[in-house]
CSV table of C-alpha atoms in Angstrom, one decimal:
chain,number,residue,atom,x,y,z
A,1,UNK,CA,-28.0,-0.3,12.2
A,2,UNK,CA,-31.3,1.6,12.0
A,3,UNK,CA,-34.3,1.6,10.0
A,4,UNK,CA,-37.4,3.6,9.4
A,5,UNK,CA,-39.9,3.0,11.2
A,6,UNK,CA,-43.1,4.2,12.3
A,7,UNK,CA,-42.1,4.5,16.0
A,8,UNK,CA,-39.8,7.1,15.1
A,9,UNK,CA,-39.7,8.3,19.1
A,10,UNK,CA,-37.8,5.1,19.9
A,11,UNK,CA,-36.0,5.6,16.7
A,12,UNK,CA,-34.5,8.8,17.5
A,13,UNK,CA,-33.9,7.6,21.1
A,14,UNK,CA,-31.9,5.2,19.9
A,15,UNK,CA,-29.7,7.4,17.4
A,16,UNK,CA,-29.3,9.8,20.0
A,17,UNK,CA,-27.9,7.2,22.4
A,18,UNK,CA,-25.7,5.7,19.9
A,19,UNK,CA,-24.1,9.1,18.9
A,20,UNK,CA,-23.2,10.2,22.7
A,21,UNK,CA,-21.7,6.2,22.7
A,22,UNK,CA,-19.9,7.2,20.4
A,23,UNK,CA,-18.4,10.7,20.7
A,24,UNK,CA,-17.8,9.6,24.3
A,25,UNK,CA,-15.1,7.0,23.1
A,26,UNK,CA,-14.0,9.1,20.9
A,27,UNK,CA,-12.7,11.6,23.8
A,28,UNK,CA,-11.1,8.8,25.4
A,29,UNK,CA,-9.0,8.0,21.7
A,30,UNK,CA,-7.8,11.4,21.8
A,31,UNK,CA,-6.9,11.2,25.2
A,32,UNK,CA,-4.5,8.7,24.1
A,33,UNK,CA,-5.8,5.5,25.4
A,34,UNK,CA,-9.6,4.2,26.6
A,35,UNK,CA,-10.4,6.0,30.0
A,36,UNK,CA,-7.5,7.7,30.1
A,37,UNK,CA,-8.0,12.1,30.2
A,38,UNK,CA,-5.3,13.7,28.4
A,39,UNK,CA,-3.8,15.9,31.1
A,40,UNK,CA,-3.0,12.1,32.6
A,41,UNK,CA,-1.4,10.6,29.6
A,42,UNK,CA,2.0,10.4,28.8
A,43,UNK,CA,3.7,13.1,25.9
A,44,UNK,CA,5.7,11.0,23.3
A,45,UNK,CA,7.9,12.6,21.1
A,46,UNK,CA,9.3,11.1,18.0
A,47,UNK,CA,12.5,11.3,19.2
A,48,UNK,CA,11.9,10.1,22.5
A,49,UNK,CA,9.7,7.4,20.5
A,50,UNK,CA,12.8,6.4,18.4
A,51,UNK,CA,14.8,6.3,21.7
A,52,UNK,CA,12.8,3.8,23.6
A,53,UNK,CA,12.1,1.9,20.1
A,54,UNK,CA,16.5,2.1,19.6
A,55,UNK,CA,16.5,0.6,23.7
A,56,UNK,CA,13.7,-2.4,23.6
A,57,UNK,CA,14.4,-3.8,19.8
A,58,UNK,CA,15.7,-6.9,19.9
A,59,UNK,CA,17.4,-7.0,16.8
A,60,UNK,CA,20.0,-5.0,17.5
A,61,UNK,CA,21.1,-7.0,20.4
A,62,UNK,CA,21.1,-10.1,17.9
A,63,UNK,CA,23.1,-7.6,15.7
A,64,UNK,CA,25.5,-7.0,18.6
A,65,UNK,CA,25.8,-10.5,18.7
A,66,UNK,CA,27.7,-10.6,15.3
A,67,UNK,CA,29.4,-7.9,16.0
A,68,UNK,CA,30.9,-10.0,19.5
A,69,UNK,CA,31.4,-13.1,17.3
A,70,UNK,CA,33.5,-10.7,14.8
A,71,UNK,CA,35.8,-9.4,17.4
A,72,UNK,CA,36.4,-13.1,18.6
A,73,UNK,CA,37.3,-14.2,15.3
A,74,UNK,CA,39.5,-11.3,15.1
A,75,UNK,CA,41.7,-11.9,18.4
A,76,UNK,CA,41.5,-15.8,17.1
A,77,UNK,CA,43.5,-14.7,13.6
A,78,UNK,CA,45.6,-12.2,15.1
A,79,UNK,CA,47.3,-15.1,17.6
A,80,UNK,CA,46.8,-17.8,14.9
A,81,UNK,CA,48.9,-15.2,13.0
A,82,UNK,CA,51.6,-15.3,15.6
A,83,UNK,CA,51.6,-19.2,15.5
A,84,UNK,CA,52.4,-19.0,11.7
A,85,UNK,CA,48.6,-18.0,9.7
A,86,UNK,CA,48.6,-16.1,6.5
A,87,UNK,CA,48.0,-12.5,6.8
A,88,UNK,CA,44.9,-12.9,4.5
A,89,UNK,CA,43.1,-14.4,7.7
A,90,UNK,CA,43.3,-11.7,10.0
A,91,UNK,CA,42.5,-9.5,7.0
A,92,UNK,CA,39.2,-11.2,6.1
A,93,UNK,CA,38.5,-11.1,10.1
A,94,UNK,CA,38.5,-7.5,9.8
A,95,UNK,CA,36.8,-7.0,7.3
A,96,UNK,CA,33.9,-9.5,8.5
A,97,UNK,CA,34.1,-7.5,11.9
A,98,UNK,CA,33.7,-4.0,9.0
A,99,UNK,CA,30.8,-6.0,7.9
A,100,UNK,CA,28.9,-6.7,11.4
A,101,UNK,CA,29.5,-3.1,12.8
A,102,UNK,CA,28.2,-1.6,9.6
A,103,UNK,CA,24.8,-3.8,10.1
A,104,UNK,CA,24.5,-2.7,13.4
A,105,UNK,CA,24.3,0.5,12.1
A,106,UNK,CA,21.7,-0.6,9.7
A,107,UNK,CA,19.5,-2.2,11.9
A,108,UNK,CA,19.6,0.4,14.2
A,109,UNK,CA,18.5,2.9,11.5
A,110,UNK,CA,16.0,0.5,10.3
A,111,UNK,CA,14.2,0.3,13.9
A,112,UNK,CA,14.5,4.3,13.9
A,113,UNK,CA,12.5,4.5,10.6
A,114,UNK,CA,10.0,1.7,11.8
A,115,UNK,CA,9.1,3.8,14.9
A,116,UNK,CA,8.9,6.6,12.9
A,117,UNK,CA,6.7,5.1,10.4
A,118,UNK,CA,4.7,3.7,13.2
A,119,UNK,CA,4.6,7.6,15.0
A,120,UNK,CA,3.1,8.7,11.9
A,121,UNK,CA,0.6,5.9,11.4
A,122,UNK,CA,-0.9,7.2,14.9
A,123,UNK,CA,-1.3,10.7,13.9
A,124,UNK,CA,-3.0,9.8,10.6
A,125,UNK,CA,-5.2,7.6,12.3
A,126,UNK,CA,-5.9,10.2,14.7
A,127,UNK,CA,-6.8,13.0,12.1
A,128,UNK,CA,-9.0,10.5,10.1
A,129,UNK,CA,-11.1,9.9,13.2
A,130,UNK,CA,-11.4,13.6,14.1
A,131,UNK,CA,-12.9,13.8,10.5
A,132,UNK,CA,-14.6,11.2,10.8
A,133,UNK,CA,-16.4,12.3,14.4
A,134,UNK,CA,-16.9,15.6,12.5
A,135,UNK,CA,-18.8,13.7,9.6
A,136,UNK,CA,-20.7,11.8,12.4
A,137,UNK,CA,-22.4,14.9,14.2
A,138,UNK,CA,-23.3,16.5,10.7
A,139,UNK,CA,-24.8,13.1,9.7
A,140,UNK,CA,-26.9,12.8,12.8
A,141,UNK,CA,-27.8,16.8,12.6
A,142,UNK,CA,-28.7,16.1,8.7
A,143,UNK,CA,-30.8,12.9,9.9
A,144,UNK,CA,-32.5,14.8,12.4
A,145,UNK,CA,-33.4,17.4,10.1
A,146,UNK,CA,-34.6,15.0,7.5
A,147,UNK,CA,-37.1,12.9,9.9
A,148,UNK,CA,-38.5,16.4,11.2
A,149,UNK,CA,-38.8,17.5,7.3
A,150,UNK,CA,-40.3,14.1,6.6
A,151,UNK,CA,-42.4,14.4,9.2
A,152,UNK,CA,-43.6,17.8,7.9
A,153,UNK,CA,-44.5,16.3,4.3
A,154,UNK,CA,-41.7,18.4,3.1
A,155,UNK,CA,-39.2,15.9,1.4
A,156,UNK,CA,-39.7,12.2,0.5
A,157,UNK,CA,-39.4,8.7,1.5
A,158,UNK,CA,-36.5,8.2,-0.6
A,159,UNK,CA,-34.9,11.5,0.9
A,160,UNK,CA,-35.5,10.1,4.3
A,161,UNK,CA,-33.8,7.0,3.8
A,162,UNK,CA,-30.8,8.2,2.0
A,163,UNK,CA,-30.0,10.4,4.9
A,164,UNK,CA,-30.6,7.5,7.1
A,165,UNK,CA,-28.0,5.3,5.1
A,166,UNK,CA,-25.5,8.4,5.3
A,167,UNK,CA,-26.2,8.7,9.5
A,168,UNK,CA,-25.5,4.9,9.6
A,169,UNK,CA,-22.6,4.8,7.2
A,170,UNK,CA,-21.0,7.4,9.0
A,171,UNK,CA,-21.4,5.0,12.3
A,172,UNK,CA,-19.6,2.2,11.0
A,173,UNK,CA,-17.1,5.0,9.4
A,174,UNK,CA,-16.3,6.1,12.8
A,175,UNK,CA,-16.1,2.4,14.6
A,176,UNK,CA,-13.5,1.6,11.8
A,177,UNK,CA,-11.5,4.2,12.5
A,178,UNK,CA,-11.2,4.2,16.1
A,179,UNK,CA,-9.8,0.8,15.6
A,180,UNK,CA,-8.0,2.0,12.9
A,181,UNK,CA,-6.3,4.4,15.7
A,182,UNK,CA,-6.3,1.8,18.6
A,183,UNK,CA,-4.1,-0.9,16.0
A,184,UNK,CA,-1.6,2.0,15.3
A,185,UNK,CA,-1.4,2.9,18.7
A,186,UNK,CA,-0.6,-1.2,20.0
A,187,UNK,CA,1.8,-1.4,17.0
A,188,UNK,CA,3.8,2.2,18.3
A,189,UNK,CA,3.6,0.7,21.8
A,190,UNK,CA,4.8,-2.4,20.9
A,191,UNK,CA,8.1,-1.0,18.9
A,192,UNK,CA,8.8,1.5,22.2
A,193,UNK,CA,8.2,-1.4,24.7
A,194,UNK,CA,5.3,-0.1,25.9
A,195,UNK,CA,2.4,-2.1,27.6
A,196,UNK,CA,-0.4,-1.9,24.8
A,197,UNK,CA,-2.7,-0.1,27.0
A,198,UNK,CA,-0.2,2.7,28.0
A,199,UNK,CA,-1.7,6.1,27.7
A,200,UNK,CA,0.4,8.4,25.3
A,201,UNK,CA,-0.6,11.7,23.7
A,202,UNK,CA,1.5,12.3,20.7
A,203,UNK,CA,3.1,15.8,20.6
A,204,UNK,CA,5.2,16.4,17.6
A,205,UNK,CA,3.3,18.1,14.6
A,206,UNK,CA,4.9,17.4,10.9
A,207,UNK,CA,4.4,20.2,8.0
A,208,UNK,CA,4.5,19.2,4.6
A,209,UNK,CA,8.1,20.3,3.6
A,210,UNK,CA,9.3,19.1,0.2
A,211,UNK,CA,12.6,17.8,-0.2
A,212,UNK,CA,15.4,19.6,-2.7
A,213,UNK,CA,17.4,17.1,-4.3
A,214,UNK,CA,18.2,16.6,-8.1
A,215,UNK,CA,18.4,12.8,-8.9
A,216,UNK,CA,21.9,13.0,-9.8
A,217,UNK,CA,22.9,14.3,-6.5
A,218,UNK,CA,20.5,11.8,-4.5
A,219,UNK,CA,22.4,8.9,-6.7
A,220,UNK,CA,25.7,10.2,-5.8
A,221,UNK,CA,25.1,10.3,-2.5
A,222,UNK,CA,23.4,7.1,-2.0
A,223,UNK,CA,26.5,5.6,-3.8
A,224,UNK,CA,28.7,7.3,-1.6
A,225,UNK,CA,27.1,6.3,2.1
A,226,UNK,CA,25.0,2.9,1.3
A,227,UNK,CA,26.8,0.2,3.3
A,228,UNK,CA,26.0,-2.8,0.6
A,229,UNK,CA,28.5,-0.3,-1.6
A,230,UNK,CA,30.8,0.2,0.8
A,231,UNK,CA,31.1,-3.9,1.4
A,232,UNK,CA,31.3,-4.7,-1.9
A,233,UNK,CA,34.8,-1.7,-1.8
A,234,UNK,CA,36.1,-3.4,0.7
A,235,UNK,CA,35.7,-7.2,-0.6
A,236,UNK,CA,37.6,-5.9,-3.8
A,237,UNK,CA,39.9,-4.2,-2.1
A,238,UNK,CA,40.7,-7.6,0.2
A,239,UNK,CA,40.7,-9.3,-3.1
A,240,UNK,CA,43.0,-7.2,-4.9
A,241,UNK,CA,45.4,-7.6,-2.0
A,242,UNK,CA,45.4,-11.4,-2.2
A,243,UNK,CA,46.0,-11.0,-5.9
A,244,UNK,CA,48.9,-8.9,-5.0
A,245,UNK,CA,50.9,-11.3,-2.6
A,246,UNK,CA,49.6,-14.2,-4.5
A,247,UNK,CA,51.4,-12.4,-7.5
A,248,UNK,CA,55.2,-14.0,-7.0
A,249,UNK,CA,57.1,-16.9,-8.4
A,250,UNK,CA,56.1,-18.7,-5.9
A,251,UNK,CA,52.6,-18.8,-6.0
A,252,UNK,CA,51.3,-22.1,-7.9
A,253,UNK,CA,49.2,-21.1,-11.0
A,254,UNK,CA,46.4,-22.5,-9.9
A,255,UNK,CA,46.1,-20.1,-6.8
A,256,UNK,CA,46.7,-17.3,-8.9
A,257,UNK,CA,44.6,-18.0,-11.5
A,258,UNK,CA,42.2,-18.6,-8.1
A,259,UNK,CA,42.9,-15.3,-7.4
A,260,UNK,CA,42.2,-13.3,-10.2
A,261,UNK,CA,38.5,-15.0,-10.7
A,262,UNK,CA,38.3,-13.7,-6.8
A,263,UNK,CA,39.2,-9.7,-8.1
A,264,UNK,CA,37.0,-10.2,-11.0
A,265,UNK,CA,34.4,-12.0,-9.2
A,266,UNK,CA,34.5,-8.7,-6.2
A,267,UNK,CA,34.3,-6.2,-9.2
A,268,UNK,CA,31.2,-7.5,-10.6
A,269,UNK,CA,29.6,-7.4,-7.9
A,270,UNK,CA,30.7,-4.4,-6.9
A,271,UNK,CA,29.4,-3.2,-9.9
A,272,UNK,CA,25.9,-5.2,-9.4
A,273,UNK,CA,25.5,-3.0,-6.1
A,274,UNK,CA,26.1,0.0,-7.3
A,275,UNK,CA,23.5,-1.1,-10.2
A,276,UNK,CA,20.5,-1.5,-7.6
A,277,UNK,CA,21.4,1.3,-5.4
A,278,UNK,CA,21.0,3.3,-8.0
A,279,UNK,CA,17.7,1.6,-9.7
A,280,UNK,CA,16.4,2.5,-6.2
A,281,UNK,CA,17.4,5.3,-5.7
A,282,UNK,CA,15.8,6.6,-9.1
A,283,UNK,CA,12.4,4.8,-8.2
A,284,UNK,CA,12.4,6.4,-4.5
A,285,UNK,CA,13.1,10.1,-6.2
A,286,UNK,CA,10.1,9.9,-8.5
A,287,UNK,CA,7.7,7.8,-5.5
A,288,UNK,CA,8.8,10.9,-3.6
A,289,UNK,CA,8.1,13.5,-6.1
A,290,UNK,CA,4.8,11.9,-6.9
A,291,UNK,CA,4.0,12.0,-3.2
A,292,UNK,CA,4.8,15.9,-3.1
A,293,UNK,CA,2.7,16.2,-6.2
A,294,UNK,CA,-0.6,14.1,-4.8
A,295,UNK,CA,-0.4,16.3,-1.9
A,296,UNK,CA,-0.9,19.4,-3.9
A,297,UNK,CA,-3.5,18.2,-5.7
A,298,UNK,CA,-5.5,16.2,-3.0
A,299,UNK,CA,-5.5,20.1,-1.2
A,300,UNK,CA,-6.8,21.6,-4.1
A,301,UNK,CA,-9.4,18.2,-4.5
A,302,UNK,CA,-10.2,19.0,-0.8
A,303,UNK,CA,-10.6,23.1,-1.3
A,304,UNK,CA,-13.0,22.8,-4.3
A,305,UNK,CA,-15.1,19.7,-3.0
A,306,UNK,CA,-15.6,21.9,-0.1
A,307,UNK,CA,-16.7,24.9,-1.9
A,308,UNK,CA,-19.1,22.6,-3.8
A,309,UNK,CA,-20.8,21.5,-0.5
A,310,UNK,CA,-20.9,25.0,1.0
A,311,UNK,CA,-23.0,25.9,-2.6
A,312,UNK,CA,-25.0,22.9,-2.4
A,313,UNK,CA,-25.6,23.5,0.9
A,314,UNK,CA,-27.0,27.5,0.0
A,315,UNK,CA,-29.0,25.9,-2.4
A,316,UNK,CA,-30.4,23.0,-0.3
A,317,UNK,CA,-31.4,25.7,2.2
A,318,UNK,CA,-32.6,27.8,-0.7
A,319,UNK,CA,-35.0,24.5,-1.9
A,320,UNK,CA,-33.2,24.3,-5.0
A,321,UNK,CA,-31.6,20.7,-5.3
A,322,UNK,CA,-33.1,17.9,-3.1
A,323,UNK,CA,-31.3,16.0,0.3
A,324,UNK,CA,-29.9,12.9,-1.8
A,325,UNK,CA,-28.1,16.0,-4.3
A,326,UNK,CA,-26.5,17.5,-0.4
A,327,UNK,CA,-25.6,14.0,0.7
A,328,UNK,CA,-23.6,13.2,-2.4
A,329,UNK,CA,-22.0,16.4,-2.1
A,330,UNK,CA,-21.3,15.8,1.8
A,331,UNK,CA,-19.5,12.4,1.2
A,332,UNK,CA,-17.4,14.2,-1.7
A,333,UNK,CA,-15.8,16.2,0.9
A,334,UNK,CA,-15.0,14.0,3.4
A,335,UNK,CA,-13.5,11.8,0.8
A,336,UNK,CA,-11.7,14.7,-0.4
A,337,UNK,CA,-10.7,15.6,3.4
A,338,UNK,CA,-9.5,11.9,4.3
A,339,UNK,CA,-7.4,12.2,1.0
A,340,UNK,CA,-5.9,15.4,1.6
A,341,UNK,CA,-4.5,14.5,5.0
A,342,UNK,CA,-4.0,11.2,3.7
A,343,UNK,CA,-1.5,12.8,1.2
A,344,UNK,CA,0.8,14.7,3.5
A,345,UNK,CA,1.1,11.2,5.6
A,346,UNK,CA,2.1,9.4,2.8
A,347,UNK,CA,4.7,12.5,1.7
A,348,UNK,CA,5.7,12.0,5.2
A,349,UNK,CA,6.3,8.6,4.7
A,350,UNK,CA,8.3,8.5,1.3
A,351,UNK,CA,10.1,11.3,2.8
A,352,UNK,CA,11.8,9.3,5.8
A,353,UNK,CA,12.4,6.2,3.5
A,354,UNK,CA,14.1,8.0,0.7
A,355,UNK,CA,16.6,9.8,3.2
A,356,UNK,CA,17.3,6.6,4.5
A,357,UNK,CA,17.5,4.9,1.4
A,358,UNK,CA,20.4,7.8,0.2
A,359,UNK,CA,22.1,6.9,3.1
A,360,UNK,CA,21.4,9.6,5.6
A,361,UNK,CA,21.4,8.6,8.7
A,362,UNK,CA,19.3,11.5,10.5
A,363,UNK,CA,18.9,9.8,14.2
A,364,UNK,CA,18.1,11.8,17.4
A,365,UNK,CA,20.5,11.6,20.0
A,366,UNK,CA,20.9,7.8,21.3
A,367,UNK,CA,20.5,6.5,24.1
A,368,UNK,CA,23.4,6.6,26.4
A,369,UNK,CA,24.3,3.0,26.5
A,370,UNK,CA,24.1,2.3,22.5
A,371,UNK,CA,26.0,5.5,21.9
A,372,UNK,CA,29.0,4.2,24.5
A,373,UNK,CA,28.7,1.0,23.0
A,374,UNK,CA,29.4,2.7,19.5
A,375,UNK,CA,32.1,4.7,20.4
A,376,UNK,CA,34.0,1.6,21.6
A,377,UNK,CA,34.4,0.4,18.5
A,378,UNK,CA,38.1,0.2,17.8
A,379,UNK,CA,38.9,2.0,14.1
């Protein structure tokens, strides 16, 4: 940090040096990684992001797992059921293998959408530290002009220092957000299997584009394709079934009456599913709406706080309102800038959970070895 002193030469060395410091690492973040030119760096997609993320994540192998574990204990009933088992066994083994395939699935859409959040974490970070670099040259042109203004017996003390605290507020601005960018970056890399130092430029660009779905509809849906609905259907259905054979003069009354709590039991919570799905899929809807909203309004926030400066501004020049009156006006914008594209990010972001929270499993292609594995699956 600087202060005013009456060596001002060494002062103003010292700004000088410290704004080339930084606007040099700031070509390097934009690059993609420290040291690394663009034209060297590697272009990431978001789908090939979500591909590499789909190949190194380790939960779906642990998810494969289960799904192994389910097809043993589905070859294990289907012979106990030639040495004499009930029928209910092998049943329950394939609905438990049901169970483990549709969690794959859910896993694997679950790493998509943390790549994807992670894809646009970088590109927020990045536009928040291309603001912020902007800030950071105005600052140090403001500064400059305030010193020489001081100088001149033009402006005051207090004017001075106010645009000294804005110069060094915009330094420690711009150091926040370059590690702001460098954390998104490692956390991206990391969920691609990527070494944290790996160079990547970041290619797709994402428009705000509302989503055009009544709540009814997005309920509907969501109760139509949400796996924990679909498990609950199928454990009621298994239940009914045993109810069915269990339903004989033969059957003690114990094991029937065992029975029927089992159906009752399965349509309750049946019913409790379908209770939360749609609780959540009502509080997504309006998160998502009020994200389309705030994005709206943080543009029009940004578009008038930016008049406001370009008329302060005219009027500073003009000698109508003093430096601390510009200043304030100055951080209002960038406020209002870091908001706006703030906004569309977090649009972005409610966006991509909401679809996945209907059920809408919107995936690139996969890779090669997860979609053969997939369509192995025996129906």
């Amino acid at each position: 940090m600087f202060a005013v002193r009456a060596t001002r030469t060494r002062h103003g060395f010292l700004q000088a040096a410290a704004v080339v410091f930084v606007l040099f690492l700031g070509f390097f973040w934009t690059a993609g990684a420290e040291g690394v030119p663009e034209d060297e760096a590697e272009r990431l997609t978001l789908e090939s992001a979500v591909q590499r993320g789909l190949t190194h994540a380790t939960s779906l192998v642990l998810a494969q797992f289960s799904i192994e574990e389910a097809e043993i204990a589905l070859e294990e009933a289907l012979i106990g059921r030639l040495a004499g088992q009930p029928e209910s066994t092998v049943q329950q083994a394939e609905a438990d293998l049901a169970d483990a395939r549709e969690s794959y699935i859910d896993t694997l859409v679950q790493v998509a959408l943390q790549v994807e959040e992670a894809y646009y974490a970088v590109i927020r970070a990045e536009e928040s530290l291309e603001i912020q670099r902007r800030t950071l040259e105005q600052a140090e042109r403001q500064f400059a002009v305030a010193r020489a203004r001081y100088d001149a017996g033009l402006i005051s003390r207090q004017e001075l220092v106010q645009a000294e605290l804005s110069y060094q507020q915009s330094l420690s601005s711009m150091a926040r957000s370059e590690r702001q960018v460098a954390d998104a970056r490692r956390q991206l890399a990391r969920l691609i299997g990527a070494d944290e130092n790996t160079a990547f430029v970041l290619r797709d660009t994402f428009p705000f584009e509302p989503l055009e779905i009544a709540l009814e509809d997005a309920v509907a849906e969501a109760l139509a394709r949400r796996s924990e609905v679909k498990r609950a259907e199928r454990n009621l259905a298994q239940a009914l079934l045993r109810l069915a054979q269990a339903d004989n003069p033969y059957t003690a009354p114990v094991a029937l009456r065992q029975a029927e709590m089992a159906v009752r039991r399965a349509e309750i919570q049946l019913e409790e599913a379908k209770v939360q799905v749609i609780d959540s899929i009502r509080q997504q809807w309006y998160a998502l709406k009020d994200a389309e909203h705030n994005v709206a309004s943080a543009r029009q926030r940004e578009q008038l706080a930016l008049d406001n400066l370009a008329i302060s501004e005219a009027r500073f020049e003009a000698g109508m309102i003093s430096l601390i009156d510009l200043l304030r006006d100055q951080a209002s914008a960038l406020e209002a800038q870091l908001n706006a594209a703030g906004a569309v990010w977090d649009h972005n972001l409610a966006k991509a959970r909401f679809l996945r929270a209907i059920g809408r499993k919107e995936l690139p292609p996969l890779p090669q070895h997860i979609a053969d594995y997939i369509a192995g699956w025996e129906d």
